[in-house]
XYZ file of C-alpha atoms in Angstrom:
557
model
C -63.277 65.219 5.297
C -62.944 65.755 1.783
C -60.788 69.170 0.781
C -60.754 70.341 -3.209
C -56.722 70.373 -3.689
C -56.969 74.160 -4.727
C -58.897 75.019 -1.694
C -55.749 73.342 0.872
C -54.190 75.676 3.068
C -50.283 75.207 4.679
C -50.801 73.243 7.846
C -53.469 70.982 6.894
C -53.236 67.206 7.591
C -53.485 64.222 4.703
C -55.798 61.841 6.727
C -55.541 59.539 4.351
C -52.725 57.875 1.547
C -52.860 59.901 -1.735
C -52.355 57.133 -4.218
C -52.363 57.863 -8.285
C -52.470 54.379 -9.756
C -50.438 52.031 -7.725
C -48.042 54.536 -6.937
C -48.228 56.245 -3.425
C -47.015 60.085 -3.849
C -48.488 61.218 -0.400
C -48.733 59.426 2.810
C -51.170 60.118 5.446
C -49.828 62.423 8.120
C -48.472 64.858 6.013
C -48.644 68.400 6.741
C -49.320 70.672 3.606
C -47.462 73.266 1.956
C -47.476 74.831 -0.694
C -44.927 72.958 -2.910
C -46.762 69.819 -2.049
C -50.270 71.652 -3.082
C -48.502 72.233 -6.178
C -47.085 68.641 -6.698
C -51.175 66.945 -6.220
C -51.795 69.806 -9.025
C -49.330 68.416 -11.259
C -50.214 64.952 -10.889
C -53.871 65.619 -11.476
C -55.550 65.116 -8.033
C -58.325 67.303 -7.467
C -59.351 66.588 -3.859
C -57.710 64.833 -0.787
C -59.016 63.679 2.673
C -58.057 66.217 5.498
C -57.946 65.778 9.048
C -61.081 68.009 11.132
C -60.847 69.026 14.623
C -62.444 66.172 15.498
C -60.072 63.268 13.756
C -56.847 62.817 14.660
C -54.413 61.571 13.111
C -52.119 58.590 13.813
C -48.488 58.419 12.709
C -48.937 55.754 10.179
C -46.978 54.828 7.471
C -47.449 55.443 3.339
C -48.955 52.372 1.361
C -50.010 50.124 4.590
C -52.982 48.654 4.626
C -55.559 49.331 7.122
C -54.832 48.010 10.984
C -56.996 45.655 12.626
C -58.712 47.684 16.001
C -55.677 46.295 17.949
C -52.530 46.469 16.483
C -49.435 44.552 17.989
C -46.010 46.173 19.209
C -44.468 45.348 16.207
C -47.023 46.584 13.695
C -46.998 50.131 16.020
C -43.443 49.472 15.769
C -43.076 49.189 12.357
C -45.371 52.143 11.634
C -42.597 54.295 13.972
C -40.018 53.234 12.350
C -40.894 53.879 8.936
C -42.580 57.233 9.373
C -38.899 58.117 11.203
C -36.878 56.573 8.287
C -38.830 57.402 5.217
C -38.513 59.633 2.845
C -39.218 59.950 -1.667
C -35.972 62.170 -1.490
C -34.203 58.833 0.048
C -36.536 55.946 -1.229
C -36.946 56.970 -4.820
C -39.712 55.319 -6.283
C -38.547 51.822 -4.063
C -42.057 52.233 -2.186
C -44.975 53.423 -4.406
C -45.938 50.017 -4.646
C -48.895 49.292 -2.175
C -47.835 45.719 -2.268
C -44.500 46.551 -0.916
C -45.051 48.098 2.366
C -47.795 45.335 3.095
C -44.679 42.674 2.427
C -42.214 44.368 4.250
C -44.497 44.726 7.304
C -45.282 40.865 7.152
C -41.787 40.282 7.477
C -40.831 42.411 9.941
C -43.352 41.281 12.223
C -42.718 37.783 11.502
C -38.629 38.407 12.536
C -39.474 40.185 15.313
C -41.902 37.670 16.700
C -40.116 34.838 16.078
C -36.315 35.932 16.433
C -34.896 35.720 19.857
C -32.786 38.749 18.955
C -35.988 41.118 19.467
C -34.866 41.782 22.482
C -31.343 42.833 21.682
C -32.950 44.823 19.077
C -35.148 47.011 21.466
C -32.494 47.256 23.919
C -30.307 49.079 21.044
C -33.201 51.073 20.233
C -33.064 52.086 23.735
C -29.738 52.899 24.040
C -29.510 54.631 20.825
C -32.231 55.434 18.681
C -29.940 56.385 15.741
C -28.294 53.116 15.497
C -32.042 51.157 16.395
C -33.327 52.967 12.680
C -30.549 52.836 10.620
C -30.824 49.104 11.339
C -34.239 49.448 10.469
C -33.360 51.175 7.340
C -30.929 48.632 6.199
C -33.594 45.785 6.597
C -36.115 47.996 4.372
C -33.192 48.572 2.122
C -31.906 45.204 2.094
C -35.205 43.299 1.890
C -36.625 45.858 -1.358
C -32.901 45.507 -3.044
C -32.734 41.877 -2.795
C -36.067 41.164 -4.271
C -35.147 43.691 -7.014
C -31.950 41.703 -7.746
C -34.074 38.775 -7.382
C -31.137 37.215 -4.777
C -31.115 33.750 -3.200
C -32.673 33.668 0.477
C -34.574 36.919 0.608
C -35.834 36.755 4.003
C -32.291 35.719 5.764
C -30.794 38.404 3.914
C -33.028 41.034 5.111
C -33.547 39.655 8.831
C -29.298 39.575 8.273
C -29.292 43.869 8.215
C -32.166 44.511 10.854
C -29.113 42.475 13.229
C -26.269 44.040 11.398
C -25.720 46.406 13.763
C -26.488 44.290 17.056
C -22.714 44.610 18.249
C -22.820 48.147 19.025
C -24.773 47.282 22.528
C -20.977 46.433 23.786
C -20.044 49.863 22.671
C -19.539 52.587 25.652
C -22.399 54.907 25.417
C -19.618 58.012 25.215
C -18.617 56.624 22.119
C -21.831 55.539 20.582
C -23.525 59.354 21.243
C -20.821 60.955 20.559
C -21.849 64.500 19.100
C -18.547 64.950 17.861
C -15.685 63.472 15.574
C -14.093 60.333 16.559
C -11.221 60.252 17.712
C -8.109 57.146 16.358
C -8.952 55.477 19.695
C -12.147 55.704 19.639
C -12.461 54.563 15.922
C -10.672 51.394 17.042
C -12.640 50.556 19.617
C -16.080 51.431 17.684
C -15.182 48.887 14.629
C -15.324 46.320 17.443
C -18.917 46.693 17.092
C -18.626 43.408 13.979
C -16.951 41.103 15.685
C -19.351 41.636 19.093
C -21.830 41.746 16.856
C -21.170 38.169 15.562
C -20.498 36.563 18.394
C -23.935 37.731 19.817
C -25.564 35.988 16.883
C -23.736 33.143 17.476
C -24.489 32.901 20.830
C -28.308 33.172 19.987
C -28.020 30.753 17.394
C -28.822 33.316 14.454
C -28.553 32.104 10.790
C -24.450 31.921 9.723
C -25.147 34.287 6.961
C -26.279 36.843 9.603
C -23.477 36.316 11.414
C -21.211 36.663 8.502
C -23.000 40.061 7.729
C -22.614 41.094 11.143
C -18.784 40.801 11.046
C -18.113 41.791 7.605
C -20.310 45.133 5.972
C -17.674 47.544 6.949
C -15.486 45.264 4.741
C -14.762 46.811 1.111
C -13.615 45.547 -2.250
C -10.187 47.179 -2.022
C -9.176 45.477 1.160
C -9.739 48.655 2.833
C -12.231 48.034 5.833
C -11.934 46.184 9.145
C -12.121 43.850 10.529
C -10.356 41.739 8.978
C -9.514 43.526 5.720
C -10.911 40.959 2.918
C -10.799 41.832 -0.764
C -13.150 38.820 -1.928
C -16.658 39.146 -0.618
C -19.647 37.438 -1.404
C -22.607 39.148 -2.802
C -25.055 39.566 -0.150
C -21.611 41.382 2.044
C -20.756 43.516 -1.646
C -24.939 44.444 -0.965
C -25.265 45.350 2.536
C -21.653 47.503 2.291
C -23.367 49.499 -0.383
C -26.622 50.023 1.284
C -25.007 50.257 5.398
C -22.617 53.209 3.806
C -26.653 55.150 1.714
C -28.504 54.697 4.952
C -25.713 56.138 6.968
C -24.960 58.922 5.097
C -28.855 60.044 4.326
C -30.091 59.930 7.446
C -29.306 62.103 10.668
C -26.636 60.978 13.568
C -25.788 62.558 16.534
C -22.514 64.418 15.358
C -23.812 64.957 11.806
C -27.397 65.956 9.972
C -28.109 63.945 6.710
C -26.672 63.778 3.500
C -28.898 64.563 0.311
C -29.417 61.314 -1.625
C -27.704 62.998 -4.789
C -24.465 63.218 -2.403
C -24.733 60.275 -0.960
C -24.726 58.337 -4.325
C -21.407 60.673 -5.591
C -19.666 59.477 -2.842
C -20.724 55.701 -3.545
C -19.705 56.731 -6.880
C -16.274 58.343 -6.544
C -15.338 55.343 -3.527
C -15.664 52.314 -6.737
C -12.748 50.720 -5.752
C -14.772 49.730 -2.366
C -17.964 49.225 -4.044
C -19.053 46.808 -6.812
C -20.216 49.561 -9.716
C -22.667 47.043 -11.385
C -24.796 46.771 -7.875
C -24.187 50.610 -7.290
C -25.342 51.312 -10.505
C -28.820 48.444 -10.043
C -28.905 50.471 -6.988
C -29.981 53.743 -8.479
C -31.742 52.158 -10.982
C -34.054 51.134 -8.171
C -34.493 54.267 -7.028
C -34.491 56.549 -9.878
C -32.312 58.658 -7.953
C -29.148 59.956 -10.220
C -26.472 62.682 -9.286
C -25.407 65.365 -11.137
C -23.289 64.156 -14.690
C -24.900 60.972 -14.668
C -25.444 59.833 -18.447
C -28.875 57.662 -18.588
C -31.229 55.683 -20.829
C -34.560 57.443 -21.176
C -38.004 55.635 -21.195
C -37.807 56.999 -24.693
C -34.853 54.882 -25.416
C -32.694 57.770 -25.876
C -29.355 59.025 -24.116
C -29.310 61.668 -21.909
C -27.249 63.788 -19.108
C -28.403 64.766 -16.144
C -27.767 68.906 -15.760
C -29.410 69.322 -12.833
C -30.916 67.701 -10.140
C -32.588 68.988 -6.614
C -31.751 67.767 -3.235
C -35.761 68.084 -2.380
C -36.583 66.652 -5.494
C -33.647 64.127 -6.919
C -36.401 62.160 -9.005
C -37.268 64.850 -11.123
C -34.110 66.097 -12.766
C -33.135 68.397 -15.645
C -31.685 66.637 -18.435
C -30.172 67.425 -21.765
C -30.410 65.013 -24.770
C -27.723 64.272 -26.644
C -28.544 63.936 -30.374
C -30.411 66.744 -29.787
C -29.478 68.963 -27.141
C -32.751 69.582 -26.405
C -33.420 69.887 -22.378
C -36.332 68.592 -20.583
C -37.278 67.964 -16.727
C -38.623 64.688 -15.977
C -42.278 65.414 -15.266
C -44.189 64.419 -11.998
C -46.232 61.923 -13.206
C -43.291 60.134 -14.822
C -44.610 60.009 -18.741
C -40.911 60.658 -19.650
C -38.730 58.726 -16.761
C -35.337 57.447 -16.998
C -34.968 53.764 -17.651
C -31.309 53.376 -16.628
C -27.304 54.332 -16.111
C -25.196 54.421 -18.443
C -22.265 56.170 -17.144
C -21.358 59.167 -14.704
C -18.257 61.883 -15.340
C -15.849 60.953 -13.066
C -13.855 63.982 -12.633
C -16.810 65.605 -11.201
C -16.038 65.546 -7.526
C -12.560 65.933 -7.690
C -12.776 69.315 -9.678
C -15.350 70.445 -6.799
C -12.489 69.220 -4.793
C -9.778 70.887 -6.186
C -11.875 74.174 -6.197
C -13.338 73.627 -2.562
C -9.491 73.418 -1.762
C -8.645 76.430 -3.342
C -11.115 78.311 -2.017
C -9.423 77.526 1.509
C -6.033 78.346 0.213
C -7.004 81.832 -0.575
C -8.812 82.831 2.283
C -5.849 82.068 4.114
C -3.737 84.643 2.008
C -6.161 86.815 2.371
C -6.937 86.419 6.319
C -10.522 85.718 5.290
C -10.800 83.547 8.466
C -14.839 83.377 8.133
C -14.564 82.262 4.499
C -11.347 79.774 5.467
C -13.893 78.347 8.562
C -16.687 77.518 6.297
C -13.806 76.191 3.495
C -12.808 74.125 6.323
C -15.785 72.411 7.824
C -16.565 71.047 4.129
C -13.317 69.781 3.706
C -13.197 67.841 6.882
C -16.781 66.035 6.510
C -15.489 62.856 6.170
C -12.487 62.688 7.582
C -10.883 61.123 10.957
C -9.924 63.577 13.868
C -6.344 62.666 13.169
C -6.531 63.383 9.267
C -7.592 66.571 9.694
C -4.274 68.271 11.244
C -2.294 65.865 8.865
C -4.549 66.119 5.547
C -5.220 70.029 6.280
C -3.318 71.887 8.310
C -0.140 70.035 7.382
C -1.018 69.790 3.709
C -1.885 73.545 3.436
C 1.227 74.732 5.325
C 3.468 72.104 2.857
C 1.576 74.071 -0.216
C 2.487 77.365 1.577
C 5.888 76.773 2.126
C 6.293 75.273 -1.468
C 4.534 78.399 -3.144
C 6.810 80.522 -1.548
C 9.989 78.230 -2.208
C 9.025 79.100 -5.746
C 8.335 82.367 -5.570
C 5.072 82.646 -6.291
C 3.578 84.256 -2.371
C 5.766 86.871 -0.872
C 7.641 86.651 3.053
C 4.180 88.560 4.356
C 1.787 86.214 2.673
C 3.800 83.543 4.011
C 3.383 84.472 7.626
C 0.008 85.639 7.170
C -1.127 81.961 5.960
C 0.900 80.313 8.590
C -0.612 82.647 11.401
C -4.270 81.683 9.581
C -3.674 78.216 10.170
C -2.227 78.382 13.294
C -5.704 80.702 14.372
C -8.221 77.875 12.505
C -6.451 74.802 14.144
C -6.238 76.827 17.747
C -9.989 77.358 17.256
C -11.039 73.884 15.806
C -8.907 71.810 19.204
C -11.216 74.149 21.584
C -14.236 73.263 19.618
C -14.017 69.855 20.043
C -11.878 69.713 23.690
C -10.008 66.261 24.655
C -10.375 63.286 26.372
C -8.798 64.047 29.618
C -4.998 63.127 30.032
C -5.559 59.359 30.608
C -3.026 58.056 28.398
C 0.326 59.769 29.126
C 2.916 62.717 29.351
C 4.798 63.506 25.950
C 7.486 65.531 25.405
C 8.206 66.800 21.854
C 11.022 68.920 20.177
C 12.998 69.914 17.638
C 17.071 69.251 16.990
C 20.241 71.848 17.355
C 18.601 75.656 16.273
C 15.833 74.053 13.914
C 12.876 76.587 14.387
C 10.179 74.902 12.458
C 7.499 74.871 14.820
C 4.083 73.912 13.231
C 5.144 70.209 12.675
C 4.998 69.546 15.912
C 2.140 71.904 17.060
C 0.207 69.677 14.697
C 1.120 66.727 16.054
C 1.040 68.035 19.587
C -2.443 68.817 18.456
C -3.659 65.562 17.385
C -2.247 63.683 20.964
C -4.292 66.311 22.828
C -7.601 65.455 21.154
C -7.058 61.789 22.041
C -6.289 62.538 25.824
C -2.483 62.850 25.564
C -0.484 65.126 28.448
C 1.766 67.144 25.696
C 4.871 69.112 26.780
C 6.546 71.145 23.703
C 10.369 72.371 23.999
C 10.479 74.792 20.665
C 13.625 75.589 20.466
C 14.801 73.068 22.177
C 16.895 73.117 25.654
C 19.978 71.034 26.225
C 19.839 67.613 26.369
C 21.392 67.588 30.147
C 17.961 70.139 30.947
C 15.976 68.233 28.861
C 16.454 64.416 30.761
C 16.329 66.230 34.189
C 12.747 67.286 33.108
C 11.129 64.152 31.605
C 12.558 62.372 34.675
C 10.726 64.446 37.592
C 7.640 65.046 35.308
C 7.909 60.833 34.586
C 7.358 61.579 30.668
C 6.411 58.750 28.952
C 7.342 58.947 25.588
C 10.068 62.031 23.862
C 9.378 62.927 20.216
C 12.116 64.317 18.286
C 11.270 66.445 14.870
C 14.147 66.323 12.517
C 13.669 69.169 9.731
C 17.603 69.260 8.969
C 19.953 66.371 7.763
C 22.902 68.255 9.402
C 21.469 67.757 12.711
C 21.432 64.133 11.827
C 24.817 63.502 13.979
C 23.557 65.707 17.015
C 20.139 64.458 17.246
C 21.442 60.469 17.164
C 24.108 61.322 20.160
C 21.128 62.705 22.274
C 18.943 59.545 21.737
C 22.053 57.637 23.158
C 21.860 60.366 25.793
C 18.161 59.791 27.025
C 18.563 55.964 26.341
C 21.047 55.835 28.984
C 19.704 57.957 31.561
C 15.668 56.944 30.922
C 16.084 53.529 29.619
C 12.085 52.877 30.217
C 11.727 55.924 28.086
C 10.169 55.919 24.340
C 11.416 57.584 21.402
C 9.806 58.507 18.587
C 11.193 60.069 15.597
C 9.256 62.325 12.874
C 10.112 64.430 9.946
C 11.527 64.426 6.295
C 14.485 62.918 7.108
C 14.038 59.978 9.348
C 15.124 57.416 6.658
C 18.538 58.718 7.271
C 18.706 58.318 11.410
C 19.665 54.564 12.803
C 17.462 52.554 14.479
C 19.563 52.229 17.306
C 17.767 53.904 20.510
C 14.399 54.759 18.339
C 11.334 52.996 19.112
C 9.295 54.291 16.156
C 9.419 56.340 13.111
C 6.618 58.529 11.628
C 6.174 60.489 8.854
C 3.058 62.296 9.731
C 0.739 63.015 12.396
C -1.549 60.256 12.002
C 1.312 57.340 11.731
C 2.419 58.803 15.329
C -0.345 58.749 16.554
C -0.574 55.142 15.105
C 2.838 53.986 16.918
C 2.765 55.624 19.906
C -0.442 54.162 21.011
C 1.331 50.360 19.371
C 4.115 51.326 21.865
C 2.211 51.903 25.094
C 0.485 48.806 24.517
């Protein structure tokens, strides 16, 4: 029934699309609140259709036309799937049309009913409904971007990212749902996922651009992404990177809940040597959605920066003009808009950066371990299990050890920070627990009297998490004490830190040592000063954490 807009109450149900022009700005479904109340006031509508008792409502998407009385899978299944992916906060304006919905459906259905990938599709849906509606996301991305770029084949492009993703059926369902990090291992064997991916397309005699797409949108510009590292990539790969990495990061996964469109667009942004700017930047002009410090083009052919912007509502920002410095919010209805980008301040993440890392740097001084936890978790979102003990732990204790060096923390601030750190990466290895000791025993210490510790705990640290059996002698024990052990324990592997260039001499007449009595045994070498030991009786070298982590798992093969 009909319901005056000033009369709605929270809870009620749209039964029907909400439609000013030919631009959707409610779909039917939605529950009311009061911000939305507000938002039909601004854009004029007096009265909407609300569900009664007696009138349910069906999940069904915004701008669709009516269904017939019996509605195939895939039309149900498109209706799902959109209502699950979509979003104004993610889709800008992309879908006010009318026209556009009713065209994507088409196509979907027609893929689906003609492709003899459905199948693989719905089993991935089954296995895991994340990766089942990102792929769907990409194909609504991929088939409203391409006709916006007005791109070659259309319709092989799009039907290319519904598939994209088809390779992660051969990926163990442990890794797939994880709910946590992933670990180097389990990184390795996820990016797997493109080249299984392309040979199932092959094998089902798929179109060679969708097998090419398959294989190559983790590839970036820089050379940077896998699998096999390119630098020159065709359009339609440059596309679906840029539009694989927005869908991923704005929509929930199992270890992680969704990143505001504003963010996800910064870190576009700030990535440009991965990502062609001029189809970043055609990107967000389709959407309308900017991030804070973008300079635009207004609809009133005048420049602009953006001053603020809200997660809930990226299309209606704050901005500031420049010839004038007048500020204005983009209204609802759009009768001042922004036409275009012109340019975004670079330095903007990497002060928030700086200060985010600051932030953590004086909570540990201060043995603020609640404020160094939250510090912590934000500057970790994107990294690698591995990088974090190398890029955090390791990078803060290198800063601590330099301040004081200098002069600039006292002996007590010192330990304090170190004991912080110690604390936050004893806490965070709990948290996420290991593997199970399936790869090896390791043995790892230090040289002659060399006390320094934490290098090691950190790289102890990162084999546990990726289901390495760790042993640490800190001091170390004679070398005579120290064979007899890896011998009955049958260590694998014995790690050697090397902190001191004196102990240069001593440490390369042990390795000659363990060589001789545990020829089957590998040696790895770490620390500041491993350009100055010889090769002879060393298996591998590493600088950090993450390289030794990198070589060891080389050297078990």
């Amino acid at each position: 029934m009909k319901q005056l807009t000033r009369n709605l109450k929270e809870g009620d149900l749209i039964s029907q699309d909400v439609s000013v022009g030919e631009k959707l700005i409610l779909k039917k479904g939605t529950k009311m609140t009061l911000n939305i109340q507000e938002r039909l006031k601004k854009w004029g509508v007096e009265e909407v259709q609300i569900q009664t008792a007696e009138e349910p409502v069906h999940n069904e998407q915004p701008n669709k036309k009516i269904l017939s009385e019996n509605p195939t899978r895939y039309e149900s299944l498109f209706q799902e799937s959109l209502s699950t992916v979509y979003s104004e906060n993610r889709y800008g304006v992309a879908l006010h049309a009318k026209t556009t919905i009713h065209r994507l459906k088409e196509l979907f259905i027609k893929v689906m009913t003609h492709s003899p990938l459905s199948s693989k599709l719905m089993q991935l849906k089954k296995k895991d409904p994340h990766s089942f509606h990102h792929s769907f996301d990409v194909f609504v991305f991929g088939a409203i971007f391409s006709d916006y770029l007005k791109t070659g084949d259309q319709e092989d492009f799009a039907t290319s990212c519904l598939f994209h993703d088809i390779g992660k059926l051969d990926v163990p369902d442990t890794i797939l749902l994880k709910e946590s990090k992933l670990t180097f291992k389990e990184y390795e064997m996820i990016k797997e996922h493109t080249i299984n991916g392309e040979d199932t397309l092959r094998d089902h005699n798929a179109s060679l651009l969708s097998q090419k797409m398959a294989r190559s949108h983790h590839e970036r510009l820089d050379g940077s992404g896998y699998p096999d590292g390119f630098e020159h990539l065709s359009d339609p790969e440059k596309i679906i990177g840029i539009i694989d990495v927005y869908s991923a990061l704005t929509l929930d996964r199992v270890y992680r809940s969704a990143k505001p469109s504003v963010e996800a667009l910064e870190i576009i942004l700030e990535s440009k040597s991965q990502f062609d700017p001029q189809l970043v930047y055609r990107f967000m002009n389709m959407l309308k959605i900017y991030p804070l410090h973008t300079r635009v083009l207004t609809s009133t052919n005048e420049r602009a920066h953006i001053i603020y912007v809200s997660d809930k509502q990226p299309l209606t920002p704050i901005i500031q003009f420049e010839n004038t410095d007048t500020v204005k919010q983009i209204p609802h209805n759009f009768s001042l808009s922004i036409s275009r980008f012109l340019g975004w301040k670079e330095d903007y993440i990497r002060e928030r950066k700086e200060s985010n890392w600051a932030l953590y740097m004086k909570s540990l001084f201060n043995a603020d371990k609640r404020m160094a936890e939250y510090q912590f978790y934000k500057l970790i979102d994107d990294l690698r299990m591995e990088n974090i003990y190398t890029e955090v732990f390791a990078a803060s204790m290198k800063e601590v050890g330099q301040m004081y060096a200098e002069g600039k923390i006292s002996i007590a601030e010192e330990h304090v920070a170190t004991y912080m750190t110690k604390e936050l990466m004893k806490s965070f290895t709990q948290e996420k627990g290991k593997e199970g000791n399936q790869q090896g025993k390791v043995l790892l210490t230090t040289v002659g009297k060399e006390g320094h510790s934490l290098p090691l705990e950190l790289f102890s640290e990162t084999l546990k998490i990726n289901g390495w059996d760790t042993y640490n002698f800190t001091p170390s024990i004679p070398i005579n004490e120290l064979i007899h052990f890896a011998k009955i324990n049958e260590i694998a592997f014995i790690g050697f830190s090397i902190i001191m260039k004196d102990n240069i001499p001593q440490l390369e007449s042990d390795l000659h040592l363990i060589k001789t009595a545990l020829p089957s045994v590998k040696i790895l070498v770490g620390g500041p000063q491993i350009d100055e030991v010889s090769h002879e009786n060393v298996d591998g070298f590493a600088k950090d954490a993450t390289t030794g982590l990198r070589v060891i798992t080389e050297l078990r093969g």
